DNA sequence: CGGCCTGAAGTTGTCGGACAACTCTGTTAG
DNA sequence: CTAACAGAGTTGTCCGACAACTTCAGGCCG
């Protein structure tokens, strides 16, 4: 499934894993572009394109006339700008992900969901409600909404611990990116019960709209995270480089 | 100051502003690479490199044999992955930024600051403490720490409403990127007083370490935002494209 | 008439080579 | 001892060519 990428994407991926594995440490100088290209039997153009991708992601920094260097950039425990599901998030901390109180049903779309999914207000949509656990401890309360003609409630119950993303992808709806809004909050009575904490417990809520590369919104989700369960991190670029005039 | 970038960066910036200004709307097809290059009297290689940057940022999407298209991606009100100061953040909402209770002094570095700035535990560092206001309303409580030999307390008081970033840049310390940790919280007595809210008020706290392109940490900051003051957003990439095996 | 096939045109992907611009180091001239 | 210089090494840009793919229109065949 990953073989159909363009060459520069594969090259970029190889470089990324070299950096992540520590084979190329922060501060290290990469081999020269001609050398890298020759070793892999590709043209310098393609290798350059791959390095350009890494540069934009902030993994490396080029210095004209000098070389390309790995930036000092910590491997983020869980990067908000990357979008893997809650299961992967839990698994990355070394704990065992699980699910409780799973329900899937047709419900009238709440206003903000209807707007995001571009359906009529109150139209029936599929809602998947789950409490996610880490080593048995309840840490995240999630609700996912998607259009009823995209996925039925039954299909969502079938997936077990599989990701909603893969269920959508099986229907040809590949999530390309999402827009998330982050807000702090306190647990209301129902959320507190579901997460087995006291009412008013600190939460971090992530509201997210996922869409395909064509911009078609396919999934709306709301995740209430226990405040002490995860430390969300994000790399912030600029000022100095990419930022010029804002607005 | 912005003239010393490489050509592809300037080209990318021009394309970005074309998209942001709406001249190139989501879904639109860009002119072909040879055409874009010819119009600007640059080579196709450079134009391609610029488009590759935009592609990595998620602004456009390439389709082999078809063309390059602007992605449906909303202009985020305030994007967590971008790093402008709190003043710009407030200004972007249309309100007037201001400062209250500004103090700047030498203090012994708290443990996490000392570690981040790579100085001895308890060493003297410059600490700038400010309450930021929007149209007079107190919305953010911030503390910035930096090494005493980088900026003195007096220099930080001089800058008035200027950014700490520009003060650092004037000393040759250009902030290239920062790593932020986002946590929800409740206001303690002191923070509540400074922000003029009830004790226990909801906060969103952003702890951030800013560093130069060489990876030298130059600024540590802690911002307590009133929960209802801003809606922080972030674009999350993948799964489907850049994500392969995680761990 | 409808559907399939084919071909051409247009676009992005990759290649190879060349030279300019810049950095860095070591040597030499003052 | 310092400063200027020369050379090698590296990234930045340019050019031209062809391959791979998409799209669409036109013609063919059922």
mmCIF file of N, CA and C in Angstrom, chain B residues 136-234:
data_model
loop_
_atom_site.group_PDB
_atom_site.id
_atom_site.type_symbol
_atom_site.label_atom_id
_atom_site.label_comp_id
_atom_site.label_asym_id
_atom_site.label_seq_id
_atom_site.Cartn_x
_atom_site.Cartn_y
_atom_site.Cartn_z
ATOM 1 N N UNK B 136 -8.117 46.271 27.167
ATOM 2 C CA UNK B 136 -8.137 46.531 28.591
ATOM 3 C C UNK B 136 -8.462 45.319 29.447
ATOM 4 N N UNK B 137 -9.052 44.321 28.869
ATOM 5 C CA UNK B 137 -9.395 43.125 29.640
ATOM 6 C C UNK B 137 -8.156 42.238 29.796
ATOM 7 N N UNK B 138 -7.941 41.765 30.999
ATOM 8 C CA UNK B 138 -6.769 40.920 31.254
ATOM 9 C C UNK B 138 -7.033 39.502 30.756
ATOM 10 N N UNK B 139 -6.230 39.036 29.821
ATOM 11 C CA UNK B 139 -6.515 37.747 29.189
ATOM 12 C C UNK B 139 -5.381 36.735 29.302
ATOM 13 N N UNK B 140 -4.141 37.200 29.401
ATOM 14 C CA UNK B 140 -3.018 36.266 29.462
ATOM 15 C C UNK B 140 -2.016 36.719 30.509
ATOM 16 N N UNK B 141 -1.543 35.766 31.290
ATOM 17 C CA UNK B 141 -0.487 36.027 32.263
ATOM 18 C C UNK B 141 0.771 35.312 31.782
ATOM 19 N N UNK B 142 1.831 36.070 31.517
ATOM 20 C CA UNK B 142 3.014 35.450 30.914
ATOM 21 C C UNK B 142 4.266 35.690 31.745
ATOM 22 N N UNK B 143 5.154 34.741 31.709
ATOM 23 C CA UNK B 143 6.508 34.913 32.233
ATOM 24 C C UNK B 143 7.482 34.413 31.171
ATOM 25 N N UNK B 144 8.497 35.223 30.873
ATOM 26 C CA UNK B 144 9.547 34.815 29.949
ATOM 27 C C UNK B 144 10.875 34.765 30.697
ATOM 28 N N UNK B 145 11.598 33.691 30.488
ATOM 29 C CA UNK B 145 12.928 33.589 31.078
ATOM 30 C C UNK B 145 13.975 33.505 29.963
ATOM 31 N N UNK B 146 15.076 34.201 30.141
ATOM 32 C CA UNK B 146 16.195 33.993 29.226
ATOM 33 C C UNK B 146 17.495 34.178 29.990
ATOM 34 N N UNK B 147 18.576 33.750 29.384
ATOM 35 C CA UNK B 147 19.861 33.813 30.078
ATOM 36 C C UNK B 147 20.270 35.254 30.334
ATOM 37 N N UNK B 148 20.820 35.491 31.491
ATOM 38 C CA UNK B 148 21.181 36.849 31.893
ATOM 39 C C UNK B 148 22.236 37.432 30.959
ATOM 40 N N UNK B 149 23.091 36.596 30.400
ATOM 41 C CA UNK B 149 24.119 37.130 29.508
ATOM 42 C C UNK B 149 23.577 37.334 28.088
ATOM 43 N N UNK B 150 22.334 36.962 27.861
ATOM 44 C CA UNK B 150 21.707 37.236 26.569
ATOM 45 C C UNK B 150 20.938 38.556 26.613
ATOM 46 N N UNK B 151 20.125 38.694 27.647
ATOM 47 C CA UNK B 151 19.368 39.936 27.810
ATOM 48 C C UNK B 151 19.319 40.278 29.293
ATOM 49 N N UNK B 152 19.526 41.533 29.605
ATOM 50 C CA UNK B 152 19.450 41.963 30.997
ATOM 51 C C UNK B 152 18.026 42.423 31.303
ATOM 52 N N UNK B 153 17.648 42.434 32.571
ATOM 53 C CA UNK B 153 16.313 42.897 32.947
ATOM 54 C C UNK B 153 16.016 44.293 32.403
ATOM 55 N N UNK B 154 17.003 45.181 32.433
ATOM 56 C CA UNK B 154 16.779 46.552 31.968
ATOM 57 C C UNK B 154 16.415 46.560 30.479
ATOM 58 N N UNK B 155 17.113 45.729 29.699
ATOM 59 C CA UNK B 155 16.837 45.696 28.260
ATOM 60 C C UNK B 155 15.409 45.245 27.978
ATOM 61 N N UNK B 156 14.912 44.355 28.806
ATOM 62 C CA UNK B 156 13.568 43.857 28.560
ATOM 63 C C UNK B 156 12.501 44.880 28.915
ATOM 64 N N UNK B 157 12.806 45.731 29.881
ATOM 65 C CA UNK B 157 11.825 46.767 30.215
ATOM 66 C C UNK B 157 11.797 47.855 29.141
ATOM 67 N N UNK B 158 12.924 48.020 28.472
ATOM 68 C CA UNK B 158 13.020 49.049 27.440
ATOM 69 C C UNK B 158 12.117 48.792 26.250
ATOM 70 N N UNK B 159 11.868 47.518 25.980
ATOM 71 C CA UNK B 159 11.233 47.211 24.703
ATOM 72 C C UNK B 159 9.776 47.634 24.626
ATOM 73 N N UNK B 160 9.208 48.056 25.757
ATOM 74 C CA UNK B 160 7.825 48.536 25.718
ATOM 75 C C UNK B 160 6.896 47.463 25.200
ATOM 76 N N UNK B 161 6.223 47.759 24.087
ATOM 77 C CA UNK B 161 5.312 46.756 23.551
ATOM 78 C C UNK B 161 5.973 45.909 22.473
ATOM 79 N N UNK B 162 7.272 46.118 22.262
ATOM 80 C CA UNK B 162 7.978 45.303 21.278
ATOM 81 C C UNK B 162 8.071 43.869 21.753
ATOM 82 N N UNK B 163 8.314 42.984 20.830
ATOM 83 C CA UNK B 163 8.369 41.576 21.168
ATOM 84 C C UNK B 163 9.719 41.214 21.763
ATOM 85 N N UNK B 164 9.710 40.229 22.645
ATOM 86 C CA UNK B 164 10.964 39.718 23.175
ATOM 87 C C UNK B 164 11.795 39.133 22.034
ATOM 88 N N UNK B 165 11.083 38.595 21.044
ATOM 89 C CA UNK B 165 11.775 38.005 19.899
ATOM 90 C C UNK B 165 12.667 39.025 19.204
ATOM 91 N N UNK B 166 12.139 40.243 19.021
ATOM 92 C CA UNK B 166 12.933 41.245 18.310
ATOM 93 C C UNK B 166 14.118 41.686 19.150
ATOM 94 N N UNK B 167 13.928 41.707 20.484
ATOM 95 C CA UNK B 167 15.049 42.059 21.356
ATOM 96 C C UNK B 167 16.149 41.014 21.250
ATOM 97 N N UNK B 168 15.764 39.756 21.197
ATOM 98 C CA UNK B 168 16.743 38.691 21.056
ATOM 99 C C UNK B 168 17.412 38.753 19.679
ATOM 100 N N UNK B 169 16.598 39.015 18.654
ATOM 101 C CA UNK B 169 17.135 39.070 17.296
ATOM 102 C C UNK B 169 18.178 40.180 17.178
ATOM 103 N N UNK B 170 17.947 41.282 17.908
ATOM 104 C CA UNK B 170 18.901 42.384 17.868
ATOM 105 C C UNK B 170 20.247 41.966 18.446
ATOM 106 N N UNK B 171 20.222 40.936 19.240
ATOM 107 C CA UNK B 171 21.481 40.420 19.794
ATOM 108 C C UNK B 171 22.010 39.243 18.980
ATOM 109 N N UNK B 172 21.427 39.034 17.823
ATOM 110 C CA UNK B 172 21.896 37.955 16.953
ATOM 111 C C UNK B 172 21.287 36.610 17.285
ATOM 112 N N UNK B 173 20.308 36.605 18.181
ATOM 113 C CA UNK B 173 19.678 35.346 18.568
ATOM 114 C C UNK B 173 18.301 35.259 17.914
ATOM 115 N N UNK B 174 18.270 34.692 16.714
ATOM 116 C CA UNK B 174 17.020 34.606 15.974
ATOM 117 C C UNK B 174 16.288 33.314 16.332
ATOM 118 N N UNK B 175 15.097 33.468 16.843
ATOM 119 C CA UNK B 175 14.314 32.287 17.197
ATOM 120 C C UNK B 175 13.800 31.607 15.929
ATOM 121 N N UNK B 176 14.139 30.363 15.798
ATOM 122 C CA UNK B 176 13.777 29.607 14.598
ATOM 123 C C UNK B 176 12.517 28.775 14.815
ATOM 124 N N UNK B 177 12.417 28.160 15.961
ATOM 125 C CA UNK B 177 11.214 27.403 16.281
ATOM 126 C C UNK B 177 11.144 27.176 17.785
ATOM 127 N N UNK B 178 9.982 26.746 18.231
ATOM 128 C CA UNK B 178 9.809 26.463 19.640
ATOM 129 C C UNK B 178 9.025 25.183 19.831
ATOM 130 N N UNK B 179 9.182 24.592 20.989
ATOM 131 C CA UNK B 179 8.419 23.398 21.312
ATOM 132 C C UNK B 179 7.475 23.736 22.453
ATOM 133 N N UNK B 180 6.187 23.575 22.213
ATOM 134 C CA UNK B 180 5.200 23.978 23.202
ATOM 135 C C UNK B 180 4.482 22.769 23.782
ATOM 136 N N UNK B 181 4.166 22.859 25.056
ATOM 137 C CA UNK B 181 3.354 21.850 25.720
ATOM 138 C C UNK B 181 2.069 22.511 26.176
ATOM 139 N N UNK B 182 0.938 21.878 25.849
ATOM 140 C CA UNK B 182 -0.362 22.483 26.151
ATOM 141 C C UNK B 182 -1.048 21.703 27.263
ATOM 142 N N UNK B 183 -1.406 22.384 28.323
ATOM 143 C CA UNK B 183 -2.117 21.728 29.414
ATOM 144 C C UNK B 183 -3.243 22.618 29.930
ATOM 145 N N UNK B 184 -4.333 22.012 30.320
ATOM 146 C CA UNK B 184 -5.409 22.782 30.951
ATOM 147 C C UNK B 184 -5.088 22.963 32.425
ATOM 148 N N UNK B 185 -5.712 23.914 33.043
ATOM 149 C CA UNK B 185 -5.444 24.137 34.460
ATOM 150 C C UNK B 185 -6.466 25.065 35.087
ATOM 151 N N UNK B 186 -6.358 25.226 36.395
ATOM 152 C CA UNK B 186 -7.217 26.165 37.116
ATOM 153 C C UNK B 186 -6.323 27.233 37.741
ATOM 154 N N UNK B 187 -6.830 28.441 37.798
ATOM 155 C CA UNK B 187 -6.035 29.556 38.299
ATOM 156 C C UNK B 187 -5.775 29.414 39.791
ATOM 157 N N UNK B 188 -4.487 29.559 40.175
ATOM 158 C CA UNK B 188 -4.191 29.616 41.598
ATOM 159 C C UNK B 188 -4.466 31.041 42.081
ATOM 160 N N UNK B 189 -4.253 31.267 43.361
ATOM 161 C CA UNK B 189 -4.635 32.553 43.940
ATOM 162 C C UNK B 189 -3.925 33.714 43.244
ATOM 163 N N UNK B 190 -2.630 33.568 43.049
ATOM 164 C CA UNK B 190 -1.855 34.662 42.477
ATOM 165 C C UNK B 190 -2.238 34.934 41.022
ATOM 166 N N UNK B 191 -2.353 33.878 40.229
ATOM 167 C CA UNK B 191 -2.727 34.061 38.823
ATOM 168 C C UNK B 191 -4.128 34.656 38.719
ATOM 169 N N UNK B 192 -5.029 34.196 39.590
ATOM 170 C CA UNK B 192 -6.399 34.718 39.577
ATOM 171 C C UNK B 192 -6.407 36.218 39.869
ATOM 172 N N UNK B 193 -5.578 36.622 40.817
ATOM 173 C CA UNK B 193 -5.522 38.048 41.137
ATOM 174 C C UNK B 193 -4.988 38.839 39.935
ATOM 175 N N UNK B 194 -3.912 38.332 39.340
ATOM 176 C CA UNK B 194 -3.299 39.063 38.230
ATOM 177 C C UNK B 194 -4.253 39.163 37.041
ATOM 178 N N UNK B 195 -5.042 38.125 36.813
ATOM 179 C CA UNK B 195 -5.957 38.147 35.674
ATOM 180 C C UNK B 195 -7.332 38.688 36.056
ATOM 181 N N UNK B 196 -7.497 38.990 37.328
ATOM 182 C CA UNK B 196 -8.750 39.572 37.802
ATOM 183 C C UNK B 196 -9.939 38.639 37.562
ATOM 184 N N UNK B 197 -9.748 37.388 37.894
ATOM 185 C CA UNK B 197 -10.838 36.410 37.787
ATOM 186 C C UNK B 197 -10.923 35.643 39.101
ATOM 187 N N UNK B 198 -11.950 34.830 39.225
ATOM 188 C CA UNK B 198 -12.121 34.058 40.453
ATOM 189 C C UNK B 198 -11.060 32.962 40.519
ATOM 190 N N UNK B 199 -10.677 32.615 41.717
ATOM 191 C CA UNK B 199 -9.750 31.503 41.888
ATOM 192 C C UNK B 199 -10.350 30.236 41.275
ATOM 193 N N UNK B 200 -9.525 29.470 40.613
ATOM 194 C CA UNK B 200 -10.028 28.232 40.011
ATOM 195 C C UNK B 200 -10.557 28.429 38.609
ATOM 196 N N UNK B 201 -10.486 29.641 38.079
ATOM 197 C CA UNK B 201 -10.968 29.885 36.713
ATOM 198 C C UNK B 201 -10.202 29.010 35.723
ATOM 199 N N UNK B 202 -10.894 28.628 34.671
ATOM 200 C CA UNK B 202 -10.283 27.745 33.671
ATOM 201 C C UNK B 202 -9.176 28.456 32.901
ATOM 202 N N UNK B 203 -8.045 27.765 32.751
ATOM 203 C CA UNK B 203 -6.912 28.316 32.011
ATOM 204 C C UNK B 203 -6.418 27.305 30.990
ATOM 205 N N UNK B 204 -5.805 27.819 29.940
ATOM 206 C CA UNK B 204 -5.041 26.972 29.038
ATOM 207 C C UNK B 204 -3.600 27.452 29.127
ATOM 208 N N UNK B 205 -2.725 26.554 29.557
ATOM 209 C CA UNK B 205 -1.341 26.941 29.782
ATOM 210 C C UNK B 205 -0.452 26.434 28.646
ATOM 211 N N UNK B 206 0.372 27.325 28.136
ATOM 212 C CA UNK B 206 1.319 26.955 27.080
ATOM 213 C C UNK B 206 2.727 27.155 27.601
ATOM 214 N N UNK B 207 3.435 26.060 27.785
ATOM 215 C CA UNK B 207 4.851 26.119 28.169
ATOM 216 C C UNK B 207 5.669 25.934 26.911
ATOM 217 N N UNK B 208 6.620 26.804 26.726
ATOM 218 C CA UNK B 208 7.321 26.780 25.451
ATOM 219 C C UNK B 208 8.806 27.032 25.600
ATOM 220 N N UNK B 209 9.583 26.300 24.811
ATOM 221 C CA UNK B 209 11.031 26.501 24.748
ATOM 222 C C UNK B 209 11.375 26.927 23.325
ATOM 223 N N UNK B 210 11.891 28.135 23.185
ATOM 224 C CA UNK B 210 12.252 28.643 21.859
ATOM 225 C C UNK B 210 13.739 28.501 21.639
ATOM 226 N N UNK B 211 14.120 28.154 20.414
ATOM 227 C CA UNK B 211 15.542 28.003 20.139
ATOM 228 C C UNK B 211 15.913 28.499 18.759
ATOM 229 N N UNK B 212 17.200 28.705 18.594
ATOM 230 C CA UNK B 212 17.708 29.157 17.300
ATOM 231 C C UNK B 212 17.771 27.982 16.346
ATOM 232 N N UNK B 213 18.128 28.300 15.118
ATOM 233 C CA UNK B 213 18.229 27.251 14.111
ATOM 234 C C UNK B 213 19.312 26.248 14.476
ATOM 235 N N UNK B 214 20.286 26.696 15.266
ATOM 236 C CA UNK B 214 21.370 25.786 15.654
ATOM 237 C C UNK B 214 20.971 24.936 16.852
ATOM 238 N N UNK B 215 19.775 25.159 17.367
ATOM 239 C CA UNK B 215 19.306 24.357 18.479
ATOM 240 C C UNK B 215 19.678 24.928 19.835
ATOM 241 N N UNK B 216 20.175 26.142 19.862
ATOM 242 C CA UNK B 216 20.512 26.769 21.138
ATOM 243 C C UNK B 216 19.236 27.325 21.758
ATOM 244 N N UNK B 217 18.873 26.846 22.946
ATOM 245 C CA UNK B 217 17.659 27.362 23.589
ATOM 246 C C UNK B 217 17.909 28.764 24.106
ATOM 247 N N UNK B 218 17.041 29.694 23.772
ATOM 248 C CA UNK B 218 17.280 31.083 24.168
ATOM 249 C C UNK B 218 16.139 31.673 24.985
ATOM 250 N N UNK B 219 14.980 31.016 24.955
ATOM 251 C CA UNK B 219 13.838 31.630 25.644
ATOM 252 C C UNK B 219 12.903 30.541 26.148
ATOM 253 N N UNK B 220 12.516 30.672 27.402
ATOM 254 C CA UNK B 220 11.517 29.778 27.971
ATOM 255 C C UNK B 220 10.345 30.636 28.394
ATOM 256 N N UNK B 221 9.147 30.218 28.049
ATOM 257 C CA UNK B 221 8.010 31.046 28.436
ATOM 258 C C UNK B 221 6.861 30.190 28.949
ATOM 259 N N UNK B 222 6.087 30.786 29.814
ATOM 260 C CA UNK B 222 4.884 30.135 30.348
ATOM 261 C C UNK B 222 3.737 31.123 30.239
ATOM 262 N N UNK B 223 2.725 30.731 29.491
ATOM 263 C CA UNK B 223 1.585 31.629 29.283
ATOM 264 C C UNK B 223 0.327 30.980 29.832
ATOM 265 N N UNK B 224 -0.353 31.682 30.731
ATOM 266 C CA UNK B 224 -1.658 31.226 31.209
ATOM 267 C C UNK B 224 -2.739 32.014 30.487
ATOM 268 N N UNK B 225 -3.466 31.336 29.599
ATOM 269 C CA UNK B 225 -4.519 32.011 28.846
ATOM 270 C C UNK B 225 -5.875 31.763 29.493
ATOM 271 N N UNK B 226 -6.682 32.800 29.582
ATOM 272 C CA UNK B 226 -8.062 32.587 30.001
ATOM 273 C C UNK B 226 -8.740 31.692 28.970
ATOM 274 N N UNK B 227 -9.484 30.723 29.469
ATOM 275 C CA UNK B 227 -10.031 29.695 28.580
ATOM 276 C C UNK B 227 -10.904 30.279 27.485
ATOM 277 N N UNK B 228 -11.645 31.326 27.792
ATOM 278 C CA UNK B 228 -12.590 31.839 26.802
ATOM 279 C C UNK B 228 -12.017 32.983 25.977
ATOM 280 N N UNK B 229 -10.732 33.256 26.146
ATOM 281 C CA UNK B 229 -10.150 34.388 25.434
ATOM 282 C C UNK B 229 -9.844 34.033 23.978
ATOM 283 N N UNK B 230 -9.279 32.878 23.773
ATOM 284 C CA UNK B 230 -8.895 32.475 22.434
ATOM 285 C C UNK B 230 -9.341 31.042 22.157
ATOM 286 N N UNK B 231 -9.526 30.750 20.877
ATOM 287 C CA UNK B 231 -9.761 29.369 20.475
ATOM 288 C C UNK B 231 -8.554 28.919 19.669
ATOM 289 N N UNK B 232 -7.694 28.150 20.287
ATOM 290 C CA UNK B 232 -6.494 27.707 19.595
ATOM 291 C C UNK B 232 -6.827 26.585 18.628
ATOM 292 N N UNK B 233 -6.241 26.690 17.441
ATOM 293 C CA UNK B 233 -6.512 25.692 16.432
ATOM 294 C C UNK B 233 -5.205 25.166 15.859
ATOM 295 N N UNK B 234 -5.289 24.024 15.234
ATOM 296 C CA UNK B 234 -4.103 23.447 14.621
ATOM 297 C C UNK B 234 -4.537 22.495 13.511
#
